[in-house]
PDB file of C-alpha atoms in Angstrom:
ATOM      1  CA  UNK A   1     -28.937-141.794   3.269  1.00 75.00           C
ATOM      2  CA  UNK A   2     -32.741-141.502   2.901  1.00 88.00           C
ATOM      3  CA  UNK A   3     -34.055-139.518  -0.073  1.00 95.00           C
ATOM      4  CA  UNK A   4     -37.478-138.362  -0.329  1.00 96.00           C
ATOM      5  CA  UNK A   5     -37.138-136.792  -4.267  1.00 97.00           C
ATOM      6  CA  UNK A   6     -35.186-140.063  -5.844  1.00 96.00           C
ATOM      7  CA  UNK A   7     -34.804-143.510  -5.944  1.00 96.00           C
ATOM      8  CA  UNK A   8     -30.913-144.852  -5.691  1.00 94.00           C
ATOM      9  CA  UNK A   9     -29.991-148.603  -6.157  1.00 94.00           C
ATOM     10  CA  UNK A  10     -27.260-150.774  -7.120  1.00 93.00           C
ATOM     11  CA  UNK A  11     -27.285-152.455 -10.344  1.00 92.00           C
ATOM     12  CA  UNK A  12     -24.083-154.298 -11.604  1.00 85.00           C
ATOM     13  CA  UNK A  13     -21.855-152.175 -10.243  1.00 93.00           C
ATOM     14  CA  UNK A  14     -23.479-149.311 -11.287  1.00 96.00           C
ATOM     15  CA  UNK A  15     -24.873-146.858  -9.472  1.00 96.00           C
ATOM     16  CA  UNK A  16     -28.466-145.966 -10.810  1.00 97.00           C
ATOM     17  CA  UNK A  17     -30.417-142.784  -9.603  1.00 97.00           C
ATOM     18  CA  UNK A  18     -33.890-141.820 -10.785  1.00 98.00           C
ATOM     19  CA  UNK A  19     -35.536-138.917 -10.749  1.00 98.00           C
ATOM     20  CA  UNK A  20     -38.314-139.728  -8.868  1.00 97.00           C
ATOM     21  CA  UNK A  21     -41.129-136.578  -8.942  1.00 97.00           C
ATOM     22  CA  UNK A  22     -43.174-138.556 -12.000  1.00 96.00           C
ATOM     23  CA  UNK A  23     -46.665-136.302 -10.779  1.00 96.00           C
ATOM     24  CA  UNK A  24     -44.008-133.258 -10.979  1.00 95.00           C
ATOM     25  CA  UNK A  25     -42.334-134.551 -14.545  1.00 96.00           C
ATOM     26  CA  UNK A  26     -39.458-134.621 -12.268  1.00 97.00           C
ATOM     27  CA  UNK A  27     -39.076-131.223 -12.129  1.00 95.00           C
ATOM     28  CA  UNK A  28     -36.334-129.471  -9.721  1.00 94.00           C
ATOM     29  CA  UNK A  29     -36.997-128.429  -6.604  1.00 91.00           C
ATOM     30  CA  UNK A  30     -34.190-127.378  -3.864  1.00 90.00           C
ATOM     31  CA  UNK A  31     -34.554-130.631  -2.271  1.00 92.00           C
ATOM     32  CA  UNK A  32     -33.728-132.487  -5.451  1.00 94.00           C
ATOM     33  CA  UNK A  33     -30.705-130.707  -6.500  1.00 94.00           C
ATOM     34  CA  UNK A  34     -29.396-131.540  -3.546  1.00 94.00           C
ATOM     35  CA  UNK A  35     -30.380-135.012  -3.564  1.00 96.00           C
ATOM     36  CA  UNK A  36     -28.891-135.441  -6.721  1.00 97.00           C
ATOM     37  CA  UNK A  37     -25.503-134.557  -5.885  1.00 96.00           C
ATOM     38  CA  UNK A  38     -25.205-136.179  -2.676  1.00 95.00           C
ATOM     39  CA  UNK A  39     -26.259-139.497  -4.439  1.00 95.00           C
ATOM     40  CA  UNK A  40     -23.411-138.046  -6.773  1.00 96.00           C
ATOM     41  CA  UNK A  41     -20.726-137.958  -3.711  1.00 94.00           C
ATOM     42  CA  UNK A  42     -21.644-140.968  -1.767  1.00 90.00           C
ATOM     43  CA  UNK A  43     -21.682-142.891  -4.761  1.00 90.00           C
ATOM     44  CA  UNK A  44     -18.076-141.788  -6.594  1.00 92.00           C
ATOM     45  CA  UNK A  45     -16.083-142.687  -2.945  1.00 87.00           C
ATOM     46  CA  UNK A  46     -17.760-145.981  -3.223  1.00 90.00           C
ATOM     47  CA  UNK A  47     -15.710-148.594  -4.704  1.00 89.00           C
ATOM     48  CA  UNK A  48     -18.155-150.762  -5.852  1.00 89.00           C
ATOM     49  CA  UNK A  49     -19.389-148.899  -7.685  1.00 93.00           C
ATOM     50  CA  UNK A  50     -17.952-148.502 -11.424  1.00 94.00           C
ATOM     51  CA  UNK A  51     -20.692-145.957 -13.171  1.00 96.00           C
ATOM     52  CA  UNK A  52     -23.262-143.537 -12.257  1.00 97.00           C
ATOM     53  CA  UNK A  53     -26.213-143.619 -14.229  1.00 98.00           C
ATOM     54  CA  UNK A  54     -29.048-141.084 -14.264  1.00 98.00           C
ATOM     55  CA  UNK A  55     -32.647-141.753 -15.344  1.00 98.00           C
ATOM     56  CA  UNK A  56     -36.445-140.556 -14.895  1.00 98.00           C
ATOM     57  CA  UNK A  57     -39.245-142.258 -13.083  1.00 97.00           C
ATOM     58  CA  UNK A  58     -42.976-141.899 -15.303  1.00 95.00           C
ATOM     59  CA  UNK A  59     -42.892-140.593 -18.541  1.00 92.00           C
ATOM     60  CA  UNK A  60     -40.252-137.814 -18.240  1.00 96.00           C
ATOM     61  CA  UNK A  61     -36.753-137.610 -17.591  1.00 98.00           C
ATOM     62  CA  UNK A  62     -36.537-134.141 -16.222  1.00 98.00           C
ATOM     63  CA  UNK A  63     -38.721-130.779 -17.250  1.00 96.00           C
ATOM     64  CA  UNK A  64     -36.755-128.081 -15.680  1.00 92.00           C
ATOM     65  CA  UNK A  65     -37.020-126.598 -12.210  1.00 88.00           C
ATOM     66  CA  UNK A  66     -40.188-126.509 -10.495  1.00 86.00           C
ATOM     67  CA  UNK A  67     -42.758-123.652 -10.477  1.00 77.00           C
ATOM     68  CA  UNK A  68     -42.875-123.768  -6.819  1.00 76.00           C
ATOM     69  CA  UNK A  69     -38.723-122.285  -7.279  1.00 79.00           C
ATOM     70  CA  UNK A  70     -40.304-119.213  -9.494  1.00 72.00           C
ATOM     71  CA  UNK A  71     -42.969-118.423  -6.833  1.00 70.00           C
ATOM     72  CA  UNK A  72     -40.254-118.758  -4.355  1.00 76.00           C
ATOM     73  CA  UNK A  73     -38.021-116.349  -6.483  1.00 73.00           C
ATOM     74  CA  UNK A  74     -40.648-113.716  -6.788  1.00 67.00           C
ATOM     75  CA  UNK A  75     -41.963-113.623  -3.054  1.00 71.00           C
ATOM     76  CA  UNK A  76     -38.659-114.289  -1.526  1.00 74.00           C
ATOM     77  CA  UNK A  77     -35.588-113.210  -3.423  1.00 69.00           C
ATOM     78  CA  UNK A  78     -33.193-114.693  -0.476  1.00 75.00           C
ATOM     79  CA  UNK A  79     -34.062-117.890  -2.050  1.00 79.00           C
ATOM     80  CA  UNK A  80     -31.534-117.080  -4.747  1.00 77.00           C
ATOM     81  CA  UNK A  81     -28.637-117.730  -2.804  1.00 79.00           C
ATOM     82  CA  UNK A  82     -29.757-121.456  -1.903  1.00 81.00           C
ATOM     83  CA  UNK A  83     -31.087-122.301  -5.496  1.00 83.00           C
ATOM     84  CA  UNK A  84     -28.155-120.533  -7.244  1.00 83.00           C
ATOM     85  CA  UNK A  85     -25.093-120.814  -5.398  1.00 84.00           C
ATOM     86  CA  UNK A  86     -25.292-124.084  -2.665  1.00 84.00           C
ATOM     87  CA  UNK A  87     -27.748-126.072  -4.759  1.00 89.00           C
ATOM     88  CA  UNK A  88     -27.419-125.221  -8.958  1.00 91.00           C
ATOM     89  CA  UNK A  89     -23.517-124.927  -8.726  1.00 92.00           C
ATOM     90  CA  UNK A  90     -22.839-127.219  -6.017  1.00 94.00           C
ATOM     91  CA  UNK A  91     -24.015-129.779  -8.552  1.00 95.00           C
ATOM     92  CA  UNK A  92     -21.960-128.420 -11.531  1.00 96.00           C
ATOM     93  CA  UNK A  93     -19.301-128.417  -9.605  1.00 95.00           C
ATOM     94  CA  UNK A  94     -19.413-132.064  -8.658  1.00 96.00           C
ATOM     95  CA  UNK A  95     -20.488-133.453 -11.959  1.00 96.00           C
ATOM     96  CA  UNK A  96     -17.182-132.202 -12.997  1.00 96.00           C
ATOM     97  CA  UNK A  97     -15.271-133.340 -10.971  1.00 95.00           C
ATOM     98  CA  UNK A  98     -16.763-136.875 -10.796  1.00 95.00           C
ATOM     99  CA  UNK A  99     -14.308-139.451 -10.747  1.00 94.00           C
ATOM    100  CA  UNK A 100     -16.222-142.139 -12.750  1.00 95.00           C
ATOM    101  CA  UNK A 101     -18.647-141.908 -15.516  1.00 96.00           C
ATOM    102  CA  UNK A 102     -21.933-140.667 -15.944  1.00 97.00           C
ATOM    103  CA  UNK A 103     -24.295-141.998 -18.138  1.00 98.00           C
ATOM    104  CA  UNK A 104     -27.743-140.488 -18.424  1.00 98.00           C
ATOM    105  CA  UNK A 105     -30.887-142.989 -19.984  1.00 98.00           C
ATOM    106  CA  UNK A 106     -33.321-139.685 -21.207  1.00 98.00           C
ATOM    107  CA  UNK A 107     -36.866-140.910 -21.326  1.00 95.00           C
ATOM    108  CA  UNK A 108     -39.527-138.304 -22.307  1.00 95.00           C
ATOM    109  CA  UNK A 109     -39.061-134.012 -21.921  1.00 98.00           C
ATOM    110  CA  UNK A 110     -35.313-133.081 -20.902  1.00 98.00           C
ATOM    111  CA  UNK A 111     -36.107-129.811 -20.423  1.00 98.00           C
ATOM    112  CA  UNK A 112     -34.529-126.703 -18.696  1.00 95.00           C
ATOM    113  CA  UNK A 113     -32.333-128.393 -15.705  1.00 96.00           C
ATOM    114  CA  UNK A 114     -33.094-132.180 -17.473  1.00 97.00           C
ATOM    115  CA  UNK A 115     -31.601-130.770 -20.505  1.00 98.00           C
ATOM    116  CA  UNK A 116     -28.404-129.488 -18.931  1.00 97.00           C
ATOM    117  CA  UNK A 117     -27.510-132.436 -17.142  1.00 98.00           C
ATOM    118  CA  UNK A 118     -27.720-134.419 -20.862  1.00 98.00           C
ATOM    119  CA  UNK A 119     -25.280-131.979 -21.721  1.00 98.00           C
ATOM    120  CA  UNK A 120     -23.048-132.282 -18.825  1.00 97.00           C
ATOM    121  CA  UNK A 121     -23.243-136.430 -18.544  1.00 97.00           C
ATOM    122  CA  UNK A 122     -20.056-138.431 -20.352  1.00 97.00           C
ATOM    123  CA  UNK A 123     -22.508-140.504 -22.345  1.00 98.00           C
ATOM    124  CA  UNK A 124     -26.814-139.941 -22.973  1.00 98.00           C
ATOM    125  CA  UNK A 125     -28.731-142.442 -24.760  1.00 98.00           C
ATOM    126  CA  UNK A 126     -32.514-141.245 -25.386  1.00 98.00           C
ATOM    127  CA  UNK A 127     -36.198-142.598 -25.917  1.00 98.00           C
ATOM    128  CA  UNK A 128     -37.458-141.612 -29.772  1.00 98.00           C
ATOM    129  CA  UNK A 129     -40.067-140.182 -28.101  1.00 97.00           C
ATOM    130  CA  UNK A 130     -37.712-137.752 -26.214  1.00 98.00           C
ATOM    131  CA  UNK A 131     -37.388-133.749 -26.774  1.00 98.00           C
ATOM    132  CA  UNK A 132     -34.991-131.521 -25.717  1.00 98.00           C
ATOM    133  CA  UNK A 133     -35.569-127.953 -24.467  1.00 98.00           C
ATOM    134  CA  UNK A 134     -34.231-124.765 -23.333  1.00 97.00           C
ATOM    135  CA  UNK A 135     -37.483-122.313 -22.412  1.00 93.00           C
ATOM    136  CA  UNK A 136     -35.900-120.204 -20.425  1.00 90.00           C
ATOM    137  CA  UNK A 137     -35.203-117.176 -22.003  1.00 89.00           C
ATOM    138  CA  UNK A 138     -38.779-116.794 -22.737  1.00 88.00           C
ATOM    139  CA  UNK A 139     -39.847-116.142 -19.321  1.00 83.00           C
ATOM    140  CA  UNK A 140     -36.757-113.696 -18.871  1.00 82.00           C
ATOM    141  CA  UNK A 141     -34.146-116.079 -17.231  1.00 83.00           C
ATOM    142  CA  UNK A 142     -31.263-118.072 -19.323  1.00 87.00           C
ATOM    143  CA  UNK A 143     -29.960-121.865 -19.367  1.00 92.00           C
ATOM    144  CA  UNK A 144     -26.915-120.909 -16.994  1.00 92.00           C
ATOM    145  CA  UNK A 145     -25.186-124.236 -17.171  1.00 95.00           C
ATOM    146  CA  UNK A 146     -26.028-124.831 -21.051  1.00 96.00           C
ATOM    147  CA  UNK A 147     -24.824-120.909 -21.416  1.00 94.00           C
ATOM    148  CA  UNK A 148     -21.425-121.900 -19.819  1.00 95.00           C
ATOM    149  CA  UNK A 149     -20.451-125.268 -21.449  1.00 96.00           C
ATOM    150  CA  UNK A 150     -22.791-125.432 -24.042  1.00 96.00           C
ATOM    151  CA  UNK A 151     -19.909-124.044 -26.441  1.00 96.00           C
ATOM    152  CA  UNK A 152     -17.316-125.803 -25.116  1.00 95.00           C
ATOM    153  CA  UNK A 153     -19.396-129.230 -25.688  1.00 96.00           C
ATOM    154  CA  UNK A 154     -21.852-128.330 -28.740  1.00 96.00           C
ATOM    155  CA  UNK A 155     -20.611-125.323 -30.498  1.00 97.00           C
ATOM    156  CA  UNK A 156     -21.768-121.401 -30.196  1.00 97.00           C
ATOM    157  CA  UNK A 157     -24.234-121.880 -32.877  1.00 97.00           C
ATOM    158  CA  UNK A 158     -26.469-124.990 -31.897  1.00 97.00           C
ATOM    159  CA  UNK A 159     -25.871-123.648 -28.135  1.00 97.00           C
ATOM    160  CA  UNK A 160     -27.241-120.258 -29.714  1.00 97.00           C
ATOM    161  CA  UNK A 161     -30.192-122.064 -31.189  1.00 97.00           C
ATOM    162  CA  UNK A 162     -30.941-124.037 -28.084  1.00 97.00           C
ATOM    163  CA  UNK A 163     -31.006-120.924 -25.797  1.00 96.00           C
ATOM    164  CA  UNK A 164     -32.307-118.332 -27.594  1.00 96.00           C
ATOM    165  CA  UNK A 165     -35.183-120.007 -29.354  1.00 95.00           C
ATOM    166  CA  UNK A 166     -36.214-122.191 -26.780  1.00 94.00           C
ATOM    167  CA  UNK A 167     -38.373-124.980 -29.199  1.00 96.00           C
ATOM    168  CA  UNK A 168     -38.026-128.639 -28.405  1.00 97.00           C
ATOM    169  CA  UNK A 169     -35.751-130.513 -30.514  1.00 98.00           C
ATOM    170  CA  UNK A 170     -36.332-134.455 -31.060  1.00 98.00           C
ATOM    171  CA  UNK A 171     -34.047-136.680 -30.235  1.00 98.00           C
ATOM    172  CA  UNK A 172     -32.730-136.990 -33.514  1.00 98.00           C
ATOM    173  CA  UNK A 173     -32.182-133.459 -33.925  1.00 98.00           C
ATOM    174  CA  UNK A 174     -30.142-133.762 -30.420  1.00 98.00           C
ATOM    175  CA  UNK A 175     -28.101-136.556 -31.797  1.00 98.00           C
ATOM    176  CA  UNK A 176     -27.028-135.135 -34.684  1.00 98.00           C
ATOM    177  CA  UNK A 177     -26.027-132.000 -32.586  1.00 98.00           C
ATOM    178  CA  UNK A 178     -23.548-133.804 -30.363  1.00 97.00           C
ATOM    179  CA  UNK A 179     -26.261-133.420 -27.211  1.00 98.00           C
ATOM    180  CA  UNK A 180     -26.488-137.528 -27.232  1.00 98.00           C
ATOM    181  CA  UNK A 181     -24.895-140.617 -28.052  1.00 98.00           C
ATOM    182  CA  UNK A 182     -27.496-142.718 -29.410  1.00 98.00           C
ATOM    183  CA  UNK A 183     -31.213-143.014 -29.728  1.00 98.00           C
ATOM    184  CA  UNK A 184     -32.833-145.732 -28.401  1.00 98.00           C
ATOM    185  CA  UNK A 185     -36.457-147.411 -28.841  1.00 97.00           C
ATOM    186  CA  UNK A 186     -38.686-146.553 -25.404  1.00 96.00           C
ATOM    187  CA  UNK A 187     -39.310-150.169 -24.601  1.00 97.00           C
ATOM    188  CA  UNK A 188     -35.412-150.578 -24.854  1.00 98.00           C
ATOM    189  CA  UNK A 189     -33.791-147.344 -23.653  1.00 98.00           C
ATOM    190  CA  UNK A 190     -32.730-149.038 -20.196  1.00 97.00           C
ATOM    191  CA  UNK A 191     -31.632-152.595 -21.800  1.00 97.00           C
ATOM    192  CA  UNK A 192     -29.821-150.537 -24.211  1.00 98.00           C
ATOM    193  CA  UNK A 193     -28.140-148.163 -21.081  1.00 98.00           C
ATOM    194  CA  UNK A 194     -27.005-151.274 -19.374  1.00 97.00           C
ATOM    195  CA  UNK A 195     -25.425-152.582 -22.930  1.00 97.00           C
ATOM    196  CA  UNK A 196     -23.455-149.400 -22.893  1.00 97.00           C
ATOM    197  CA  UNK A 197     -21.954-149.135 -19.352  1.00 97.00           C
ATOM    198  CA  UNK A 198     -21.277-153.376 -19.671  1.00 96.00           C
ATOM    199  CA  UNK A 199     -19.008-151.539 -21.939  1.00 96.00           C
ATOM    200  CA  UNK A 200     -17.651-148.870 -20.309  1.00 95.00           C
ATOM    201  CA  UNK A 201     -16.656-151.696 -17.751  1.00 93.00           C
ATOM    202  CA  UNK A 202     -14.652-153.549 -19.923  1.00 93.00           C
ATOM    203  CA  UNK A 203     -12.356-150.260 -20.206  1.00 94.00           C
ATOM    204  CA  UNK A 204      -9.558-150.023 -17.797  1.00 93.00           C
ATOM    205  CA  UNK A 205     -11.124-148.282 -13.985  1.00 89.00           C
ATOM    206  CA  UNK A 206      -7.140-146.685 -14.336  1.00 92.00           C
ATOM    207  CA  UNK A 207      -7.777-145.049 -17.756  1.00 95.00           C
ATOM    208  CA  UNK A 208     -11.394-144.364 -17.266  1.00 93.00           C
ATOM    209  CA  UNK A 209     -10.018-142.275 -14.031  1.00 91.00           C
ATOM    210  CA  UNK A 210      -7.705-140.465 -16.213  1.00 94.00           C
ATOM    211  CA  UNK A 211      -9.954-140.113 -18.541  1.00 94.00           C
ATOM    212  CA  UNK A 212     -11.856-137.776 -16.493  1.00 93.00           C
ATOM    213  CA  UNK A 213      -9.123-135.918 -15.117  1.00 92.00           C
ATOM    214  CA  UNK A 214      -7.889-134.992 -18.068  1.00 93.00           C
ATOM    215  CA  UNK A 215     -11.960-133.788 -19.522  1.00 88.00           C
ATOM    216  CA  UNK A 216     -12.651-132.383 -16.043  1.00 89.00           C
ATOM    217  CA  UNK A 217      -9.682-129.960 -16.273  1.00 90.00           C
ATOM    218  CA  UNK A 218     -11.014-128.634 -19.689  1.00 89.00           C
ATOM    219  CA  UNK A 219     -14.562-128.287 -17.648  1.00 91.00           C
ATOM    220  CA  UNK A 220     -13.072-127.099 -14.888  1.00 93.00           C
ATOM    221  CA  UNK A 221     -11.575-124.095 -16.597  1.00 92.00           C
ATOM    222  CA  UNK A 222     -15.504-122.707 -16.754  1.00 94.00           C
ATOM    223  CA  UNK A 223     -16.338-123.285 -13.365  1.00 93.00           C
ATOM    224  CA  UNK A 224     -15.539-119.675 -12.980  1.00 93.00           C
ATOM    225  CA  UNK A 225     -17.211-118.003 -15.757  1.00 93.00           C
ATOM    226  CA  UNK A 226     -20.371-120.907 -14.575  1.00 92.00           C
ATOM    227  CA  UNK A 227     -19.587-119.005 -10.996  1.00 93.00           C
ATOM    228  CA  UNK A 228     -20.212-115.466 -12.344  1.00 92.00           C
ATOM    229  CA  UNK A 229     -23.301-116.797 -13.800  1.00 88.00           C
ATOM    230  CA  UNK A 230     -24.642-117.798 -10.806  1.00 87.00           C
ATOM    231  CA  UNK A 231     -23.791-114.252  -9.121  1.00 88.00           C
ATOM    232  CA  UNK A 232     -25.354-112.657 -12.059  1.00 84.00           C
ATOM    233  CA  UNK A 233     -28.563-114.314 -11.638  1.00 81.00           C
ATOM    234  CA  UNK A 234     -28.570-114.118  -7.807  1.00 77.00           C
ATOM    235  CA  UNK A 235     -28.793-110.409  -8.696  1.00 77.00           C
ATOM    236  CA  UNK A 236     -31.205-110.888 -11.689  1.00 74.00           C
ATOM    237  CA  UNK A 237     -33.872-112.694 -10.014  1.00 67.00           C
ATOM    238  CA  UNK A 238     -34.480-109.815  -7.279  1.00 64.00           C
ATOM    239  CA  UNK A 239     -34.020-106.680  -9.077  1.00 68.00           C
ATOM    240  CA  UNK A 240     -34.441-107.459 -12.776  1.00 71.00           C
ATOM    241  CA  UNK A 241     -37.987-106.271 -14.498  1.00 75.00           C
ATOM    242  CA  UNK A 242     -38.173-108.851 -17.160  1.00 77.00           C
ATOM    243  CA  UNK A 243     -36.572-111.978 -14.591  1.00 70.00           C
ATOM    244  CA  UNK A 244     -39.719-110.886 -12.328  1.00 74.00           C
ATOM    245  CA  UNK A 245     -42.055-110.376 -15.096  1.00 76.00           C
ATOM    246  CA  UNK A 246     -40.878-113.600 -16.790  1.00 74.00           C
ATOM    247  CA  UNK A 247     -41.833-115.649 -13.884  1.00 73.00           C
ATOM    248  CA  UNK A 248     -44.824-113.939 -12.965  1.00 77.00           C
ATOM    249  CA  UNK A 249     -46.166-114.478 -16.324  1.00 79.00           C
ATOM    250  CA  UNK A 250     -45.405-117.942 -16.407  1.00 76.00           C
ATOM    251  CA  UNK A 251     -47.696-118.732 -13.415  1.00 75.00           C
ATOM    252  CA  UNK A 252     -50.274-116.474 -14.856  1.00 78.00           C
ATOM    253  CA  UNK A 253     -50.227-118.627 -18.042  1.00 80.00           C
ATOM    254  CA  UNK A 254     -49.789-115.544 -20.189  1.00 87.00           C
ATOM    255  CA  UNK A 255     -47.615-114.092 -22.443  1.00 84.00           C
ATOM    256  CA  UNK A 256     -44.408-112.260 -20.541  1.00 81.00           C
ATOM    257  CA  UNK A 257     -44.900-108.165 -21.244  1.00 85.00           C
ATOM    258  CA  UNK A 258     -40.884-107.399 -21.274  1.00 83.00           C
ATOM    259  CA  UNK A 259     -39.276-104.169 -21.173  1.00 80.00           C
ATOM    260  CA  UNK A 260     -35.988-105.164 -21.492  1.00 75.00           C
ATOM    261  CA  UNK A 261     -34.394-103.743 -18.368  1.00 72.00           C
TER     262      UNK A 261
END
C-alpha cells in the first residue's frame, strides 16, 4: 500500500512507521489516522515482522490533530463521524488489540494525538529535548483517548494534571510519571530504540503474544467507555458553545470567550 502522510520500512524485523507531515509537525489529519492504522494491520498479519515501531520525521514526533480538522469541525459538523468514530477509534481499537509490540521513539512535541499514542504504545523512549502535552481542554475539547486510559495506565491524578492544565511536561517529568520508559540523548534516540526492540526480540514471539492478550483484555475493558467518548464528542463538536468557540478561537489566535454550556 502507498501512503501519502508516512513513511513505512522494514528494519530488522521490525516494522518502522514515521510520521511523515515534518512542515505540519506531523500533525493529524483524517488521512493520517487512517494511514497509521492500516500500516498497523498490514504490518501485525505479517510474519516477518516481530515489532512495530512508531517515530516522527523533522523535529517533532506528533503535535496533535491538524487545524485544517477544527475548520472542518466548525463548517461541517458531519465531519465528526469520520474523525471520531471510523478514524480516532478505529485506531484505538487496533492498537489494542495489536498482536505484537509497539514501541514509540518520541522526538520533539508529543502533543494532543502524539501524546496519546505515547500513552497507548507498550514501550516509549524520548529525545531530552521532548515535551509532552495535552491542550485540549483549553480550546473547549478534551484528550478522549488520554481521558479513557489515562487512569488505567498513569493514575487519576497525573492524568488529571495532564488534561486539565494542559502545560508541556519535559521528558523527565513524563518519565517519572510512568508516560515513558527511558530518556534518550537526540543524536541517540533511534540507536537507543533499536537497542530496545534487539531486546524485545530475544523474548519468546509465544510469550510476547500472550503478553498482549492478557494487557489487551485489561484495555479492552475501556473500549466501551473510549466508545461513549467518541459519541459524546460527535455530539459536542456540532452543538456545544464552548467546543465551537474553542476552535474558533484557536484559529483566530485569541483567547477562547467560554460560557460553559
Amino acid at each position: 500500500m502507498e501512503y501519502q502522510y508516512l513513511i513505512h520500512e522494514i528494519k530488522e524485523t521490525t516494522s518502522m512507521i514515521t510520521l511523515n507531515r515534518p512542515d505540519k509537525l506531523n500533525c493529524l489529519n483524517l488521512d493520517l489516522w487512517k494511514e497509521l492504522r492500516a500500516a498497523l494491520l498490514a504490518n501485525d498479519n505479517d510474519p516477518n515482522v516481530k515489532v512495530h515501531l512508531i517515530t516522527g520525521a523533522g523535529k517533532s514526533f506528533c503535535a496533535g490533530d491538524d487545524i485544517g480538522i477544527l475548520t472542518d469541525l466548525v463548517e461541517n459538523p458531519a465531519v465528526g463521524k469520520d474523525l471520531f468514530i471510523d478514524s480516532i477509534y478505529g485506531l484505538v481499537d487496533t492498537i489494542v488489540h495489536l498482536q505484537k509490540p509497539m514501541v514509540s521513539a518520541i522526538n520533539g512535541y508529543a502533543y494532543g494525538g502524539g501524546c496519546e499514542i505515547a500513552l497507548l504504545s507498550d514501550l516509549a523512549i524520548a529525545s531530552a529535548q521532548a515535551t509532552f502535552a495535552l491542550p485540549e481542554a483549553r480550546i473547549g475539547a478534551w484528550p478522549m483517548i488520554f481521558a479513557t486510559f489515562g487512569p488505567f495506565l498513569l493514575g487519576p491524578k497525573h492524568t488529571y494534571e495532564l488534561a486539565m492544565i494542559g502545560e508541556p511536561i519535559s521528558a523527565e517529568r513524563a518519565l517519572s510519571i510512568g508516560l515513558i520508559n527511558r530518556v534518550s540523548k537526540p543524536e541517540n534516540l533511534l540507536s537507543d530504540t533499536f537497542e530496545m526492540i534487539s531486546r524485545i526480540r530475544q523474548s519468546s514471539p509465544v510469550a510476547l503474544k500472550t503478553i498482549k492478550e492478557t494487557a489487551s483484555r485489561a484495555l479492552g475493558e475501556r473500549l466501551y467507555d473510549f466508545w461513549i467518548s467518541q459519541i459524546r464528542a460527535l455530539k459536542e463538536s456540532s452543538r456545544s458553545h464552548d467546543w465551537s468557540e474553542g476552535a474558533k478561537s484557536f484559529l483566530e489566535k485569541r483567547p477562547p470567550r467560554f460560557t460553559g454550556n
